[in-house]
Amino acid sequence: MGKIMECGGICAVPKGRSMIALMQQDSFDLVPLNPLERCTPLSVAAHTLYEKTRPDRLPGPGGVLDLNAAQYEQLADGRAVRVSGARFIPTPVYQIKLEGVERLGHRTIFIGGIRDPILISQIDEFLQSVREYTRNLYADLDKTDNCRLIFHVYGKNAVMGPLESASSIVHEIGIMGEVVAETQDKSHAIANNVRTSLLHMPYAGQLATTGNFASPLSPHEQDAGEVFRFSLYHLIDLEEGQEVSLFPVEHLIVEGTAQANSTETRLSDKDVEFFATTVAEPIGKPSCLTQGIRGRCVREANNRPQ
Amino acid sequence: MIKQASDDEVKMMDLAKVIRSKNSGPFELTLDIMFDTEASYQRVKTANILGNDVIKELYQLKDDDILVNMYFDPALAWKCTIKRPWLQGSIGERDTLGTQQHAPLLTLRVPAVPKLVNR
């Protein structure tokens, strides 16, 4: 239930913001706050895939949640779903996960575009010559992860990198350069040097001799702050009782005396009228019948990838 | 709206309801393909077009890059989790949340529905 509730209304149809969960002895019920949304057995079961290595086994502190026998039942109101049958299998020793990071250094970035096709056609070689020139000036560049220059070439596999197998000839590329070094001053100096080389270095067949790089910003380089990487990602065995002593739980009862004002609302009269009178219809049919959901169908039809 | 595709050969994006990628922890990337009818889910499951050999080719991977490749019937879904090819949230990051790595799955070919022959 925790895994579902941390994402709120994501498992509602249509996807919403808020969700209510009711815990029972051997099950829990989910119902979205918005009366126009509903949970279905499929929409809830589908959420077990979200951000998970696998949908049927969810490891966590102390053990694994086994969902192989989980059942998802639509309740009579047509909006709530009851989930049961999940089994928590404790590990022989209680384990928790430790995470930690180490500082790599300070990062400076620059972005810009290239439109000249003569340069675009040889961009890999050109960027390599920029890199080599800079390495000559800064001897520790690219020797460790604490002093690095990385180019992201948009239009040429910037998003997928080594996973990409598509390629195409583009009329324009974007380049984001990032430099990491021990101090802000050093990363800025290197980034500025690289960006200047990118702008002014010659290349074979060059006709445009005023500058190679279209920067949208000035100053051309931006401070991007400290940068870190994961250095610790480790399961640790606890001693008996530590799962309680390390993570004490305190229960508080909060009780007010004021009464809720049932007429007060942030909704307009029109919205109140709409929620009071509109009934959500099942969206299993090809045509959508309710105003709110039809609106979403029309939006989705327009946004379908071509 | 229920996705309806023809029985002829189609692209995965014409048949699936959801095709997506996301991080699953800082060292993994997970790919999901989800369907909104039992029929379209079974059509893809029985066609056996999402095995490791296909994924390796599609994403330029080696065998041990693939951690999980499975169908999950209750959600009418297929999931494949791979080792994240680069550090998450650090220098050289391309996609902090891992949300834009799904595109090769969109144009996967799903074979035509086999025609039943009366005997």
Short mmCIF file of C-alpha atoms in Angstrom, two decimals:
data_model
loop_
_atom_site.label_atom_id
_atom_site.label_comp_id
_atom_site.label_asym_id
_atom_site.label_seq_id
_atom_site.Cartn_x
_atom_site.Cartn_y
_atom_site.Cartn_z
CA MET A 1 0.00 0.00 0.00
CA GLY A 2 2.86 2.36 0.82
CA LYS A 3 4.34 1.95 -2.65
CA ILE A 4 1.02 2.88 -4.25
CA MET A 5 0.16 5.74 -1.91
CA GLU A 6 3.51 7.49 -2.27
CA CYS A 7 2.44 8.15 -5.86
CA GLY A 8 -1.05 9.31 -4.91
CA GLY A 9 -3.53 9.29 -7.77
CA ILE A 10 -1.20 7.85 -10.42
CA CYS A 11 -3.08 4.56 -10.39
CA ALA A 12 -6.43 6.23 -11.01
CA VAL A 13 -8.10 6.49 -14.40
CA PRO A 14 -7.71 9.13 -15.64
CA LYS A 15 -4.41 9.67 -13.81
CA GLY A 16 -5.04 12.05 -10.92
CA ARG A 17 -3.41 13.67 -7.93
CA SER A 18 -4.93 12.27 -4.77
CA MET A 19 -5.88 8.88 -3.42
CA ILE A 20 -7.45 7.57 -0.21
CA ALA A 21 -6.38 4.20 1.17
CA LEU A 22 -8.29 2.32 3.85
CA MET A 23 -6.28 -0.29 5.70
CA GLN A 24 -8.03 -3.47 6.76
CA GLN A 25 -6.72 -6.52 8.56
CA ASP A 26 -5.82 -8.46 5.43
CA SER A 27 -6.51 -6.03 2.60
CA PHE A 28 -6.65 -2.37 1.70
CA ASP A 29 -9.05 -0.32 -0.43
CA LEU A 30 -8.05 2.48 -2.79
CA VAL A 31 -10.40 5.23 -3.97
CA PRO A 32 -9.44 8.49 -5.73
CA LEU A 33 -10.50 11.80 -4.18
CA ASN A 34 -11.69 13.25 -7.48
CA PRO A 35 -15.23 11.90 -8.12
CA LEU A 36 -14.52 11.79 -11.86
CA GLU A 37 -11.63 9.36 -11.42
CA ARG A 38 -11.79 5.69 -10.57
CA CYS A 39 -9.42 2.86 -9.74
CA THR A 40 -9.75 -0.34 -11.70
CA PRO A 41 -8.11 -3.70 -10.95
CA LEU A 42 -5.95 -3.15 -14.02
CA SER A 43 -4.92 0.42 -13.17
CA VAL A 44 -3.87 -0.63 -9.65
CA ALA A 45 -2.07 -3.80 -10.74
CA ALA A 46 -0.30 -1.77 -13.41
CA HIS A 47 1.18 0.49 -10.77
CA THR A 48 3.33 -2.33 -9.42
CA LEU A 49 5.49 -1.79 -12.50
CA TYR A 50 6.22 1.86 -11.82
CA GLU A 51 9.88 2.53 -11.08
CA LYS A 52 10.39 -1.07 -10.01
CA THR A 53 12.94 -3.67 -11.06
CA ARG A 54 10.14 -6.23 -11.25
CA PRO A 55 6.42 -6.01 -10.47
CA ASP A 56 6.03 -9.19 -8.43
CA ARG A 57 8.75 -8.88 -5.79
CA LEU A 58 9.45 -5.65 -3.94
CA PRO A 59 12.44 -5.80 -1.60
CA GLY A 60 12.43 -3.42 1.33
CA PRO A 61 13.62 -3.10 4.93
CA GLY A 62 13.44 -6.47 6.61
CA GLY A 63 12.27 -8.55 3.68
CA VAL A 64 10.49 -8.87 0.37
CA LEU A 65 6.87 -8.14 -0.52
CA ASP A 66 5.66 -10.97 -2.74
CA LEU A 67 2.81 -9.94 -5.02
CA ASN A 68 2.49 -13.14 -7.02
CA ALA A 69 -0.77 -14.07 -5.27
CA ALA A 70 -2.14 -10.54 -4.97
CA GLN A 71 -5.77 -10.01 -5.95
CA TYR A 72 -7.31 -6.79 -7.24
CA GLU A 73 -11.10 -6.58 -6.83
CA GLN A 74 -13.39 -3.83 -8.07
CA LEU A 75 -15.79 -2.83 -5.31
CA ALA A 76 -19.50 -2.26 -5.84
CA ASP A 77 -19.25 1.51 -6.26
CA GLY A 78 -17.20 1.00 -9.41
CA ARG A 79 -14.50 3.39 -8.24
CA ALA A 80 -12.71 1.62 -5.40
CA VAL A 81 -10.40 -1.38 -5.64
CA ARG A 82 -9.63 -3.84 -2.86
CA VAL A 83 -6.12 -5.30 -2.84
CA SER A 84 -5.36 -8.48 -0.92
CA GLY A 85 -3.02 -11.46 -1.01
CA ALA A 86 0.33 -9.68 -0.83
CA ARG A 87 2.78 -11.60 1.38
CA PHE A 88 5.70 -10.12 3.26
CA ILE A 89 8.57 -12.61 3.45
CA PRO A 90 11.10 -11.53 6.07
CA THR A 91 14.79 -12.10 5.44
CA PRO A 92 16.57 -14.21 8.09
CA VAL A 93 18.48 -11.12 9.22
CA TYR A 94 16.85 -7.67 9.12
CA GLN A 95 18.64 -5.58 6.51
CA ILE A 96 18.48 -1.88 5.67
CA LYS A 97 20.00 -0.06 2.75
CA LEU A 98 22.70 2.57 3.15
CA GLU A 99 23.16 5.19 0.45
CA GLY A 100 25.88 7.79 0.23
CA VAL A 101 27.53 10.13 -2.23
CA GLU A 102 30.98 11.58 -2.74
CA ARG A 103 31.73 15.03 -4.09
CA LEU A 104 33.36 14.99 -7.50
CA GLY A 105 33.89 18.73 -7.73
CA HIS A 106 32.37 21.90 -9.09
CA ARG A 107 30.62 22.05 -12.43
CA THR A 108 30.41 24.79 -15.08
CA ILE A 109 28.30 24.39 -18.21
CA PHE A 110 27.72 26.15 -21.51
CA ILE A 111 25.11 25.54 -24.20
CA GLY A 112 24.77 26.58 -27.82
CA GLY A 113 23.93 25.50 -31.31
CA ILE A 114 25.63 24.81 -34.62
CA ARG A 115 23.88 25.35 -37.95
CA ASP A 116 26.78 25.13 -40.40
CA PRO A 117 26.44 21.78 -42.25
CA ILE A 118 30.15 21.64 -43.09
CA LEU A 119 30.98 21.65 -39.40
CA ILE A 120 28.06 19.40 -38.45
CA SER A 121 29.32 16.76 -40.87
CA GLN A 122 32.63 16.53 -38.98
CA ILE A 123 31.51 17.43 -35.48
CA ASP A 124 32.98 14.37 -33.74
CA GLU A 125 36.47 15.03 -35.08
CA PHE A 126 36.12 18.75 -34.36
CA LEU A 127 35.12 18.19 -30.73
CA GLN A 128 38.04 15.80 -30.34
CA SER A 129 40.45 18.48 -31.58
CA VAL A 130 38.94 20.95 -29.09
CA ARG A 131 39.44 18.39 -26.35
CA GLU A 132 43.05 17.73 -27.26
CA TYR A 133 43.87 21.41 -27.41
CA THR A 134 42.40 21.89 -23.93
CA ARG A 135 44.24 18.87 -22.52
CA ASN A 136 47.46 20.50 -23.61
CA LEU A 137 46.66 23.53 -21.47
CA TYR A 138 45.22 21.66 -18.48
CA ALA A 139 47.32 18.55 -17.87
CA ASP A 140 44.88 16.84 -15.50
CA LEU A 141 41.85 17.16 -17.78
CA ASP A 142 40.22 13.76 -18.40
CA LYS A 143 42.71 11.95 -16.16
CA THR A 144 40.15 11.40 -13.38
CA ASP A 145 36.45 11.95 -12.70
CA ASN A 146 37.44 15.02 -10.68
CA CYS A 147 38.54 16.88 -13.80
CA ARG A 148 36.34 16.08 -16.78
CA LEU A 149 34.99 17.60 -19.96
CA ILE A 150 31.85 16.07 -21.42
CA PHE A 151 29.97 17.13 -24.57
CA HIS A 152 26.28 16.39 -24.99
CA VAL A 153 25.47 16.72 -28.69
CA TYR A 154 21.73 17.17 -29.17
CA GLY A 155 20.69 15.93 -32.58
CA LYS A 156 23.35 13.25 -32.36
CA ASN A 157 22.42 10.76 -29.63
CA ALA A 158 22.62 13.08 -26.63
CA VAL A 159 19.58 11.47 -24.99
CA MET A 160 20.32 7.78 -25.42
CA GLY A 161 24.10 7.75 -25.83
CA PRO A 162 25.35 4.15 -26.09
CA LEU A 163 21.77 2.79 -26.20
CA GLU A 164 21.00 4.57 -29.47
CA SER A 165 21.03 2.72 -32.78
CA ALA A 166 19.17 5.29 -34.90
CA SER A 167 21.04 7.90 -36.87
CA SER A 168 20.05 10.68 -39.23
CA ILE A 169 21.44 13.74 -40.93
CA VAL A 170 20.28 16.84 -39.10
CA HIS A 171 20.45 20.47 -40.16
CA GLU A 172 21.13 21.71 -36.65
CA ILE A 173 22.79 20.40 -33.50
CA GLY A 174 22.83 21.64 -29.92
CA ILE A 175 25.87 21.22 -27.71
CA MET A 176 25.94 21.32 -23.96
CA GLY A 177 29.46 21.21 -22.51
CA GLU A 178 30.03 20.38 -18.87
CA VAL A 179 33.29 20.71 -17.03
CA VAL A 180 33.97 19.34 -13.57
CA ALA A 181 37.02 20.44 -11.58
CA GLU A 182 37.98 20.74 -7.92
CA THR A 183 37.02 24.41 -7.61
CA GLN A 184 34.49 26.71 -9.21
CA ASP A 185 37.29 28.91 -10.56
CA LYS A 186 39.06 26.03 -12.23
CA SER A 187 35.92 24.54 -13.76
CA HIS A 188 34.95 27.96 -15.04
CA ALA A 189 38.39 28.58 -16.51
CA ILE A 190 38.38 25.27 -18.36
CA ALA A 191 34.79 25.69 -19.57
CA ASN A 192 35.52 29.16 -20.84
CA ASN A 193 38.59 27.88 -22.63
CA VAL A 194 36.68 25.02 -24.24
CA ARG A 195 33.80 27.24 -25.30
CA THR A 196 36.22 29.73 -26.84
CA SER A 197 37.95 26.96 -28.78
CA LEU A 198 34.58 25.64 -29.93
CA LEU A 199 33.78 29.12 -31.21
CA HIS A 200 37.06 29.88 -32.95
CA MET A 201 38.94 26.73 -33.90
CA PRO A 202 39.20 26.14 -37.66
CA TYR A 203 38.15 22.96 -39.45
CA ALA A 204 38.48 21.46 -42.93
CA GLY A 205 36.47 23.32 -45.59
CA GLN A 206 35.48 26.14 -43.25
CA LEU A 207 33.72 29.06 -44.98
CA ALA A 208 32.12 30.74 -41.96
CA THR A 209 35.04 32.43 -40.29
CA THR A 210 33.27 34.62 -37.73
CA GLY A 211 32.39 31.96 -35.18
CA ASN A 212 31.28 28.31 -35.01
CA PHE A 213 28.90 28.38 -32.07
CA ALA A 214 25.56 30.11 -31.41
CA SER A 215 25.33 30.87 -27.69
CA PRO A 216 21.92 31.96 -26.47
CA LEU A 217 23.29 33.28 -23.21
CA SER A 218 25.80 35.79 -21.94
CA PRO A 219 27.84 35.26 -19.97
CA HIS A 220 28.41 32.15 -22.06
CA GLU A 221 29.27 29.85 -19.18
CA GLN A 222 27.00 29.13 -16.20
CA ASP A 223 27.85 27.92 -12.75
CA ALA A 224 26.10 24.59 -12.23
CA GLY A 225 27.09 24.00 -8.62
CA GLU A 226 28.61 21.01 -6.84
CA VAL A 227 28.33 17.59 -8.44
CA PHE A 228 28.30 14.23 -6.72
CA ARG A 229 28.05 10.56 -7.48
CA PHE A 230 26.82 7.51 -5.58
CA SER A 231 29.65 5.99 -3.60
CA LEU A 232 27.68 3.84 -1.15
CA TYR A 233 24.74 1.60 -1.98
CA HIS A 234 24.89 -1.24 0.45
CA LEU A 235 22.65 -3.65 2.36
CA ILE A 236 23.68 -3.84 5.99
CA ASP A 237 22.73 -6.55 8.49
CA LEU A 238 21.20 -5.18 11.67
CA GLU A 239 21.64 -6.68 15.13
CA GLU A 240 18.49 -8.00 16.73
CA GLY A 241 16.20 -5.19 17.83
CA GLN A 242 18.05 -2.47 15.92
CA GLU A 243 15.19 -2.12 13.43
CA VAL A 244 13.21 -0.65 16.33
CA SER A 245 15.96 1.10 18.28
CA LEU A 246 17.37 2.84 15.18
CA PHE A 247 13.95 3.94 13.93
CA PRO A 248 11.77 4.72 16.95
CA VAL A 249 8.08 5.26 16.23
CA GLU A 250 5.96 7.66 18.26
CA HIS A 251 2.16 7.77 18.02
CA LEU A 252 0.36 11.07 18.54
CA ILE A 253 -3.37 11.72 18.64
CA VAL A 254 -4.28 15.14 17.27
CA GLU A 255 -7.71 16.30 18.26
CA GLY A 256 -9.23 19.68 17.56
CA THR A 257 -12.42 21.20 18.89
CA ALA A 258 -13.43 23.40 15.95
CA GLN A 259 -16.10 22.08 13.57
CA ALA A 260 -15.50 21.91 9.81
CA ASN A 261 -17.40 24.54 7.86
CA SER A 262 -19.22 22.51 5.24
CA THR A 263 -20.28 25.46 3.10
CA GLU A 264 -16.79 26.90 2.71
CA THR A 265 -15.15 25.90 -0.56
CA ARG A 266 -12.48 27.13 -2.97
CA LEU A 267 -14.50 25.86 -5.92
CA SER A 268 -16.60 28.20 -8.03
CA ASP A 269 -20.40 27.76 -8.05
CA LYS A 270 -20.09 26.28 -11.53
CA ASP A 271 -17.52 23.69 -10.33
CA VAL A 272 -19.62 22.74 -7.30
CA GLU A 273 -22.65 22.26 -9.56
CA PHE A 274 -20.56 20.14 -11.96
CA PHE A 275 -19.23 17.81 -9.24
CA ALA A 276 -22.64 17.47 -7.65
CA THR A 277 -24.46 16.49 -10.82
CA THR A 278 -21.94 14.66 -13.04
CA VAL A 279 -21.68 10.89 -12.86
CA ALA A 280 -18.54 9.10 -14.04
CA GLU A 281 -19.17 6.46 -16.71
CA PRO A 282 -16.99 3.43 -17.39
CA ILE A 283 -14.43 4.24 -20.09
CA GLY A 284 -14.22 0.73 -21.48
CA LYS A 285 -16.29 1.74 -24.51
CA PRO A 286 -14.82 3.24 -27.70
CA SER A 287 -16.68 6.52 -27.24
CA CYS A 288 -16.36 8.52 -24.07
CA LEU A 289 -19.59 9.69 -22.53
CA THR A 290 -18.80 12.12 -19.75
CA GLN A 291 -17.70 15.69 -20.25
CA GLY A 292 -14.56 15.53 -18.19
CA ILE A 293 -13.30 12.26 -19.62
CA ARG A 294 -14.26 13.18 -23.19
CA GLY A 295 -12.11 16.24 -22.81
CA ARG A 296 -9.16 14.03 -21.94
CA CYS A 297 -9.91 11.68 -24.86
CA VAL A 298 -9.92 14.56 -27.29
CA ARG A 299 -6.63 15.84 -25.88
CA GLU A 300 -5.06 12.40 -26.15
CA ALA A 301 -6.25 11.98 -29.74
CA ASN A 302 -4.64 15.26 -30.71
CA ASN A 303 -1.42 14.38 -28.92
CA ARG A 304 -0.96 10.89 -30.31
CA PRO A 305 2.52 10.58 -31.87
CA GLN A 306 2.42 10.62 -35.66
CA MET B 1 -9.99 5.20 -24.72
CA ILE B 2 -9.42 1.53 -25.54
CA LYS B 3 -6.64 1.08 -28.07
CA GLN B 4 -7.87 -0.69 -31.21
CA ALA B 5 -5.44 -1.91 -33.84
CA SER B 6 -5.84 -3.98 -36.96
CA ASP B 7 -5.12 -7.72 -37.07
CA ASP B 8 -2.48 -7.13 -39.73
CA GLU B 9 1.13 -6.50 -38.79
CA VAL B 10 1.26 -3.31 -36.69
CA LYS B 11 3.79 -1.28 -34.77
CA MET B 12 3.89 -1.70 -30.99
CA MET B 13 2.84 1.94 -30.57
CA ASP B 14 -0.44 1.21 -32.38
CA LEU B 15 -1.28 -1.65 -30.04
CA ALA B 16 0.13 -0.79 -26.60
CA LYS B 17 -1.49 1.63 -24.17
CA VAL B 18 1.75 2.56 -22.43
CA ILE B 19 5.37 2.38 -23.63
CA ARG B 20 7.77 3.99 -21.18
CA SER B 21 11.13 4.00 -19.45
CA LYS B 22 12.14 5.12 -15.95
CA ASN B 23 14.92 4.61 -13.42
CA SER B 24 14.33 1.79 -10.96
CA GLY B 25 16.87 2.84 -8.37
CA PRO B 26 20.11 4.62 -9.31
CA PHE B 27 21.71 1.72 -11.16
CA GLU B 28 18.88 0.40 -13.29
CA LEU B 29 16.65 1.48 -16.16
CA THR B 30 13.27 -0.24 -16.50
CA LEU B 31 11.16 -0.47 -19.66
CA ASP B 32 7.40 -1.13 -19.53
CA ILE B 33 4.93 -1.99 -22.27
CA MET B 34 1.33 -2.16 -21.06
CA PHE B 35 -1.91 -3.11 -22.81
CA ASP B 36 -5.52 -2.30 -22.07
CA THR B 37 -7.10 -5.52 -23.29
CA GLU B 38 -6.35 -9.16 -22.61
CA ALA B 39 -6.47 -9.74 -26.40
CA SER B 40 -3.73 -7.30 -27.32
CA TYR B 41 -1.59 -8.43 -24.36
CA GLN B 42 -1.88 -12.11 -25.33
CA ARG B 43 -1.25 -11.25 -28.96
CA VAL B 44 2.14 -9.78 -28.07
CA LYS B 45 2.96 -12.36 -25.40
CA THR B 46 2.35 -15.31 -27.73
CA ALA B 47 4.20 -13.62 -30.61
CA ASN B 48 7.35 -13.80 -28.44
CA ILE B 49 8.91 -10.62 -29.87
CA LEU B 50 10.34 -9.10 -26.70
CA GLY B 51 12.97 -11.66 -25.79
CA ASN B 52 16.51 -10.83 -24.74
CA ASP B 53 17.82 -11.28 -28.28
CA VAL B 54 15.51 -8.52 -29.52
CA ILE B 55 16.28 -6.16 -26.63
CA LYS B 56 20.03 -6.70 -26.96
CA GLU B 57 19.91 -5.72 -30.60
CA LEU B 58 17.54 -2.81 -30.08
CA TYR B 59 19.60 -1.28 -27.27
CA GLN B 60 23.12 -2.46 -28.14
CA LEU B 61 23.42 -4.54 -24.97
CA LYS B 62 25.23 -7.64 -23.80
CA ASP B 63 23.52 -10.61 -22.09
CA ASP B 64 24.46 -9.60 -18.58
CA ASP B 65 23.15 -6.04 -19.08
CA ILE B 66 19.60 -7.43 -18.91
CA LEU B 67 18.49 -8.03 -15.30
CA VAL B 68 14.81 -8.84 -15.76
CA ASN B 69 12.69 -9.69 -18.79
CA MET B 70 9.19 -10.81 -17.87
CA TYR B 71 5.47 -10.68 -18.53
CA PHE B 72 3.15 -9.81 -15.64
CA ASP B 73 -0.38 -11.08 -16.33
CA PRO B 74 -2.34 -9.16 -13.64
CA ALA B 75 -1.27 -5.87 -15.20
CA LEU B 76 -1.34 -7.02 -18.85
CA ALA B 77 2.23 -5.79 -19.01
CA TRP B 78 5.77 -6.62 -20.07
CA LYS B 79 8.77 -5.34 -18.19
CA CYS B 80 12.48 -5.38 -18.94
CA THR B 81 15.04 -3.95 -16.52
CA ILE B 82 18.61 -3.28 -17.61
CA LYS B 83 21.76 -2.04 -15.94
CA ARG B 84 21.90 1.72 -16.26
CA PRO B 85 24.62 2.33 -18.84
CA TRP B 86 25.86 5.52 -17.19
CA LEU B 87 25.96 7.03 -13.67
CA GLN B 88 22.67 8.49 -12.44
CA GLY B 89 22.52 12.16 -11.50
CA SER B 90 26.22 12.74 -11.88
CA ILE B 91 28.54 14.16 -14.52
CA GLY B 92 27.68 13.02 -18.02
CA GLU B 93 24.05 12.35 -17.07
CA ARG B 94 21.86 12.30 -20.17
CA ASP B 95 18.42 11.70 -18.66
CA THR B 96 18.18 12.20 -14.90
CA LEU B 97 14.87 10.38 -14.46
CA GLY B 98 15.42 7.92 -17.29
CA THR B 99 12.17 8.89 -18.98
CA GLN B 100 13.26 9.17 -22.61
CA GLN B 101 14.88 5.81 -23.34
CA HIS B 102 11.79 4.04 -24.65
CA ALA B 103 11.71 5.18 -28.29
CA PRO B 104 13.15 2.03 -29.93
CA LEU B 105 10.18 0.05 -28.53
CA LEU B 106 7.61 2.22 -30.30
CA THR B 107 8.32 0.88 -33.78
CA LEU B 108 8.78 -2.78 -32.91
CA ARG B 109 6.80 -4.88 -35.38
CA VAL B 110 3.97 -7.01 -33.99
CA PRO B 111 3.12 -9.82 -36.42
CA ALA B 112 -0.38 -10.21 -37.86
CA VAL B 113 -2.88 -12.17 -35.80
CA PRO B 114 -2.66 -15.77 -37.02
CA LYS B 115 -5.80 -16.73 -38.93
CA LEU B 116 -7.66 -19.74 -37.54
CA VAL B 117 -8.20 -22.49 -40.06
CA ASN B 118 -11.32 -24.67 -39.77
CA ARG B 119 -10.55 -28.33 -40.11
#
